[in-house]
């Protein structure tokens, strides 16, 4: 007997309002953790080495990594709305403190502490917004909806890229650090006004689900693939502004515009990938295609930059768009497979693994570029997605998804 689905009582318009609010909330994570990368050119201009500036840019990601699984466990226990509000308040405190330190002329050490606090607080938004999509949208719309939600990352990058380098160059670091503060406050208001916990959490509380990591390797393989695919993604997001401004003598405004346009195209690519997964009924098949495209395009970028070809910038756009297209598919697959009792922790593990790779990669690639230049860094980044192709798992049968089992009147009892 089919169980009534409480989500059907919510209008389509209300679902999409919550989706957009979730997107804005998730943008706060991107701005809080990635924004510092967009003042690297200004820090470099003021005399800081690229490697030291890269370490400073990695500090918020380190803070995020330390707490993201704990935020996921809190989501599993307390629901999305309350945890999001607490998380965003902590993020706002950290970003405001960084703004104050920048205003009084604090150095690298003084900036590190508030940047770390901002990162510590930013860990709930990605997992919570993913759970909201899976909880409020039916299976044949989730890929598309998650693609829209995953626009948060490239749009957040676009906002930072378009504003922070120009603000830093024109008005100083204080103006640049105001951008994450504003985005966080907007996200906090959006959550307070619009977010409602999905109804599936109540079902999960009354029907505990077995550990989805036992008896199957699906989640582990998706995590591994996502880590490999985030390597070129984070490398390009972090160093392309410096590549354009320092390496190719672009103005901060021109570089910011190109990066923003690239991120908008990447956001559209995420929606297209999500829609394709809904149409073909598979989250994993599109990921294989994306991994191949990301690896090949990064390798071509390495070659064209090495020979000084003018088409290197065009190839960079293709490589960046390819590198960001997979995230929504992986998030959807993880949340569907883990179910509402485990998705907070599972998405926390997913984000932790990706952010560890991002933090480590930022420092390593910064030193590599200092030592050998950009072409070798692009070439090494190309290897990871090519390895990922063979690790992409098959899609699990529909009955193995606790979310879809709940929609059809059943529940998962174990692998």
mmCIF file of N, CA, C and O in Angstrom, residues 354-399:
data_model
loop_
_atom_site.group_PDB
_atom_site.id
_atom_site.type_symbol
_atom_site.label_atom_id
_atom_site.label_comp_id
_atom_site.label_asym_id
_atom_site.label_seq_id
_atom_site.Cartn_x
_atom_site.Cartn_y
_atom_site.Cartn_z
ATOM 1 N N UNK A 354 36.175 15.981 0.080
ATOM 2 C CA UNK A 354 36.457 16.954 -0.980
ATOM 3 C C UNK A 354 37.212 18.166 -0.454
ATOM 4 O O UNK A 354 38.141 18.655 -1.116
ATOM 5 N N UNK A 355 36.853 18.623 0.732
ATOM 6 C CA UNK A 355 37.529 19.805 1.256
ATOM 7 C C UNK A 355 38.936 19.494 1.748
ATOM 8 O O UNK A 355 39.820 20.358 1.685
ATOM 9 N N UNK A 356 39.168 18.277 2.240
ATOM 10 C CA UNK A 356 40.543 17.884 2.563
ATOM 11 C C UNK A 356 41.396 17.914 1.301
ATOM 12 O O UNK A 356 42.522 18.435 1.288
ATOM 13 N N UNK A 357 40.853 17.346 0.232
ATOM 14 C CA UNK A 357 41.582 17.356 -1.039
ATOM 15 C C UNK A 357 41.805 18.784 -1.522
ATOM 16 O O UNK A 357 42.880 19.122 -2.046
ATOM 17 N N UNK A 358 40.794 19.648 -1.347
ATOM 18 C CA UNK A 358 40.922 21.042 -1.782
ATOM 19 C C UNK A 358 41.980 21.777 -0.972
ATOM 20 O O UNK A 358 42.836 22.488 -1.532
ATOM 21 N N UNK A 359 41.936 21.620 0.361
ATOM 22 C CA UNK A 359 42.901 22.318 1.211
ATOM 23 C C UNK A 359 44.321 21.855 0.920
ATOM 24 O O UNK A 359 45.248 22.669 0.780
ATOM 25 N N UNK A 360 44.511 20.536 0.829
ATOM 26 C CA UNK A 360 45.845 20.012 0.534
ATOM 27 C C UNK A 360 46.291 20.421 -0.866
ATOM 28 O O UNK A 360 47.442 20.829 -1.081
ATOM 29 N N UNK A 361 45.363 20.316 -1.813
ATOM 30 C CA UNK A 361 45.705 20.650 -3.190
ATOM 31 C C UNK A 361 46.056 22.110 -3.373
ATOM 32 O O UNK A 361 46.952 22.450 -4.151
ATOM 33 N N UNK A 362 45.369 23.009 -2.649
ATOM 34 C CA UNK A 362 45.658 24.431 -2.764
ATOM 35 C C UNK A 362 47.095 24.732 -2.364
ATOM 36 O O UNK A 362 47.817 25.457 -3.058
ATOM 37 N N UNK A 363 47.521 24.176 -1.234
ATOM 38 C CA UNK A 363 48.893 24.402 -0.786
ATOM 39 C C UNK A 363 49.906 23.757 -1.731
ATOM 40 O O UNK A 363 50.922 24.364 -2.097
ATOM 41 N N UNK A 364 49.632 22.519 -2.151
ATOM 42 C CA UNK A 364 50.568 21.796 -3.028
ATOM 43 C C UNK A 364 50.675 22.473 -4.389
ATOM 44 O O UNK A 364 51.775 22.689 -4.918
ATOM 45 N N UNK A 365 49.535 22.807 -4.982
ATOM 46 C CA UNK A 365 49.576 23.432 -6.303
ATOM 47 C C UNK A 365 50.203 24.824 -6.249
ATOM 48 O O UNK A 365 50.868 25.248 -7.204
ATOM 49 N N UNK A 366 49.993 25.549 -5.136
ATOM 50 C CA UNK A 366 50.643 26.846 -5.014
ATOM 51 C C UNK A 366 52.160 26.728 -5.051
ATOM 52 O O UNK A 366 52.844 27.488 -5.752
ATOM 53 N N UNK A 367 52.709 25.758 -4.324
ATOM 54 C CA UNK A 367 54.159 25.550 -4.334
ATOM 55 C C UNK A 367 54.633 25.023 -5.679
ATOM 56 O O UNK A 367 55.719 25.379 -6.164
ATOM 57 N N UNK A 368 53.822 24.164 -6.295
ATOM 58 C CA UNK A 368 54.196 23.622 -7.601
ATOM 59 C C UNK A 368 54.262 24.726 -8.652
ATOM 60 O O UNK A 368 55.203 24.771 -9.464
ATOM 61 N N UNK A 369 53.285 25.634 -8.624
ATOM 62 C CA UNK A 369 53.291 26.740 -9.586
ATOM 63 C C UNK A 369 54.477 27.663 -9.334
ATOM 64 O O UNK A 369 55.130 28.132 -10.274
ATOM 65 N N UNK A 370 54.764 27.927 -8.067
ATOM 66 C CA UNK A 370 55.940 28.735 -7.740
ATOM 67 C C UNK A 370 57.215 28.116 -8.309
ATOM 68 O O UNK A 370 58.099 28.817 -8.815
ATOM 69 N N UNK A 371 57.302 26.775 -8.229
ATOM 70 C CA UNK A 371 58.534 26.087 -8.619
ATOM 71 C C UNK A 371 58.629 25.823 -10.113
ATOM 72 O O UNK A 371 59.710 25.957 -10.708
ATOM 73 N N UNK A 372 57.507 25.433 -10.748
ATOM 74 C CA UNK A 372 57.588 24.948 -12.142
ATOM 75 C C UNK A 372 56.659 25.665 -13.111
ATOM 76 O O UNK A 372 56.787 25.468 -14.323
ATOM 77 N N UNK A 373 55.700 26.450 -12.624
ATOM 78 C CA UNK A 373 54.797 27.158 -13.517
ATOM 79 C C UNK A 373 53.441 26.478 -13.648
ATOM 80 O O UNK A 373 53.212 25.367 -13.170
ATOM 81 N N UNK A 374 52.549 27.151 -14.342
ATOM 82 C CA UNK A 374 51.173 26.683 -14.474
ATOM 83 C C UNK A 374 50.990 25.454 -15.355
ATOM 84 O O UNK A 374 50.160 24.589 -15.047
ATOM 85 N N UNK A 375 51.705 25.317 -16.494
ATOM 86 C CA UNK A 375 51.434 24.153 -17.355
ATOM 87 C C UNK A 375 51.584 22.816 -16.639
ATOM 88 O O UNK A 375 50.764 21.914 -16.837
ATOM 89 N N UNK A 376 52.604 22.670 -15.814
ATOM 90 C CA UNK A 376 52.782 21.398 -15.107
ATOM 91 C C UNK A 376 51.663 21.170 -14.100
ATOM 92 O O UNK A 376 51.203 20.038 -13.910
ATOM 93 N N UNK A 377 51.194 22.242 -13.451
ATOM 94 C CA UNK A 377 50.089 22.104 -12.495
ATOM 95 C C UNK A 377 48.815 21.667 -13.210
ATOM 96 O O UNK A 377 48.083 20.786 -12.729
ATOM 97 N N UNK A 378 48.531 22.265 -14.357
ATOM 98 C CA UNK A 378 47.354 21.851 -15.128
ATOM 99 C C UNK A 378 47.475 20.385 -15.549
ATOM 100 O O UNK A 378 46.495 19.635 -15.513
ATOM 101 N N UNK A 379 48.672 19.988 -15.954
ATOM 102 C CA UNK A 379 48.872 18.612 -16.405
ATOM 103 C C UNK A 379 48.674 17.600 -15.293
ATOM 104 O O UNK A 379 48.048 16.549 -15.492
ATOM 105 N N UNK A 380 49.183 17.903 -14.108
ATOM 106 C CA UNK A 380 49.015 16.988 -12.974
ATOM 107 C C UNK A 380 47.546 16.934 -12.558
ATOM 108 O O UNK A 380 47.008 15.861 -12.228
ATOM 109 N N UNK A 381 46.860 18.076 -12.595
ATOM 110 C CA UNK A 381 45.439 18.091 -12.248
ATOM 111 C C UNK A 381 44.606 17.242 -13.202
ATOM 112 O O UNK A 381 43.552 16.724 -12.830
ATOM 113 N N UNK A 382 45.076 17.075 -14.436
ATOM 114 C CA UNK A 382 44.332 16.295 -15.430
ATOM 115 C C UNK A 382 44.328 14.801 -15.127
ATOM 116 O O UNK A 382 43.448 14.068 -15.600
ATOM 117 N N UNK A 383 45.308 14.333 -14.362
ATOM 118 C CA UNK A 383 45.435 12.891 -14.123
ATOM 119 C C UNK A 383 44.282 12.364 -13.272
ATOM 120 O O UNK A 383 43.752 11.272 -13.522
ATOM 121 N N UNK A 384 43.878 13.137 -12.264
ATOM 122 C CA UNK A 384 42.890 12.655 -11.291
ATOM 123 C C UNK A 384 41.557 12.260 -11.924
ATOM 124 O O UNK A 384 41.044 11.160 -11.663
ATOM 125 N N UNK A 385 40.928 13.093 -12.759
ATOM 126 C CA UNK A 385 39.641 12.675 -13.323
ATOM 127 C C UNK A 385 39.751 11.489 -14.266
ATOM 128 O O UNK A 385 38.792 10.713 -14.399
ATOM 129 N N UNK A 386 40.899 11.315 -14.910
ATOM 130 C CA UNK A 386 41.072 10.155 -15.773
ATOM 131 C C UNK A 386 41.108 8.867 -14.945
ATOM 132 O O UNK A 386 40.579 7.834 -15.367
ATOM 133 N N UNK A 387 41.716 8.923 -13.762
ATOM 134 C CA UNK A 387 41.691 7.775 -12.854
ATOM 135 C C UNK A 387 40.265 7.509 -12.380
ATOM 136 O O UNK A 387 39.838 6.354 -12.231
ATOM 137 N N UNK A 388 39.487 8.587 -12.165
ATOM 138 C CA UNK A 388 38.135 8.450 -11.619
ATOM 139 C C UNK A 388 37.202 7.673 -12.538
ATOM 140 O O UNK A 388 36.243 7.045 -12.064
ATOM 141 N N UNK A 389 37.447 7.692 -13.842
ATOM 142 C CA UNK A 389 36.530 7.052 -14.790
ATOM 143 C C UNK A 389 36.288 5.592 -14.421
ATOM 144 O O UNK A 389 35.153 5.110 -14.408
ATOM 145 N N UNK A 390 37.360 4.882 -14.085
ATOM 146 C CA UNK A 390 37.233 3.462 -13.779
ATOM 147 C C UNK A 390 36.660 3.168 -12.412
ATOM 148 O O UNK A 390 36.323 2.005 -12.122
ATOM 149 N N UNK A 391 36.546 4.178 -11.544
ATOM 150 C CA UNK A 391 36.034 3.968 -10.188
ATOM 151 C C UNK A 391 34.545 4.272 -10.048
ATOM 152 O O UNK A 391 33.951 3.957 -9.017
ATOM 153 N N UNK A 392 33.945 4.874 -11.065
ATOM 154 C CA UNK A 392 32.519 5.228 -10.966
ATOM 155 C C UNK A 392 31.694 3.950 -10.831
ATOM 156 O O UNK A 392 31.777 3.054 -11.667
ATOM 157 N N UNK A 393 30.873 3.813 -9.769
ATOM 158 C CA UNK A 393 30.090 2.583 -9.579
ATOM 159 C C UNK A 393 28.869 2.545 -10.485
ATOM 160 O O UNK A 393 28.495 3.557 -11.099
ATOM 161 N N UNK A 394 28.236 1.387 -10.542
ATOM 162 C CA UNK A 394 26.951 1.285 -11.207
ATOM 163 C C UNK A 394 25.881 1.920 -10.318
ATOM 164 O O UNK A 394 26.021 1.983 -9.095
ATOM 165 N N UNK A 395 24.803 2.356 -10.935
ATOM 166 C CA UNK A 395 23.680 2.867 -10.146
ATOM 167 C C UNK A 395 23.068 1.734 -9.332
ATOM 168 O O UNK A 395 22.888 0.622 -9.849
ATOM 169 N N UNK A 396 22.733 1.990 -8.058
ATOM 170 C CA UNK A 396 22.077 0.946 -7.251
ATOM 171 C C UNK A 396 20.645 0.737 -7.721
ATOM 172 O O UNK A 396 20.026 1.661 -8.264
ATOM 173 N N UNK A 397 20.083 -0.460 -7.524
ATOM 174 C CA UNK A 397 18.674 -0.662 -7.838
ATOM 175 C C UNK A 397 17.809 0.309 -7.046
ATOM 176 O O UNK A 397 18.139 0.714 -5.937
ATOM 177 N N UNK A 398 16.674 0.686 -7.619
ATOM 178 C CA UNK A 398 15.810 1.679 -6.996
ATOM 179 C C UNK A 398 15.394 1.282 -5.581
ATOM 180 O O UNK A 398 15.315 2.109 -4.679
ATOM 181 N N UNK A 399 15.166 -0.029 -5.352
ATOM 182 C CA UNK A 399 14.673 -0.436 -4.034
ATOM 183 C C UNK A 399 15.715 -0.267 -2.943
ATOM 184 O O UNK A 399 15.403 -0.318 -1.770
#
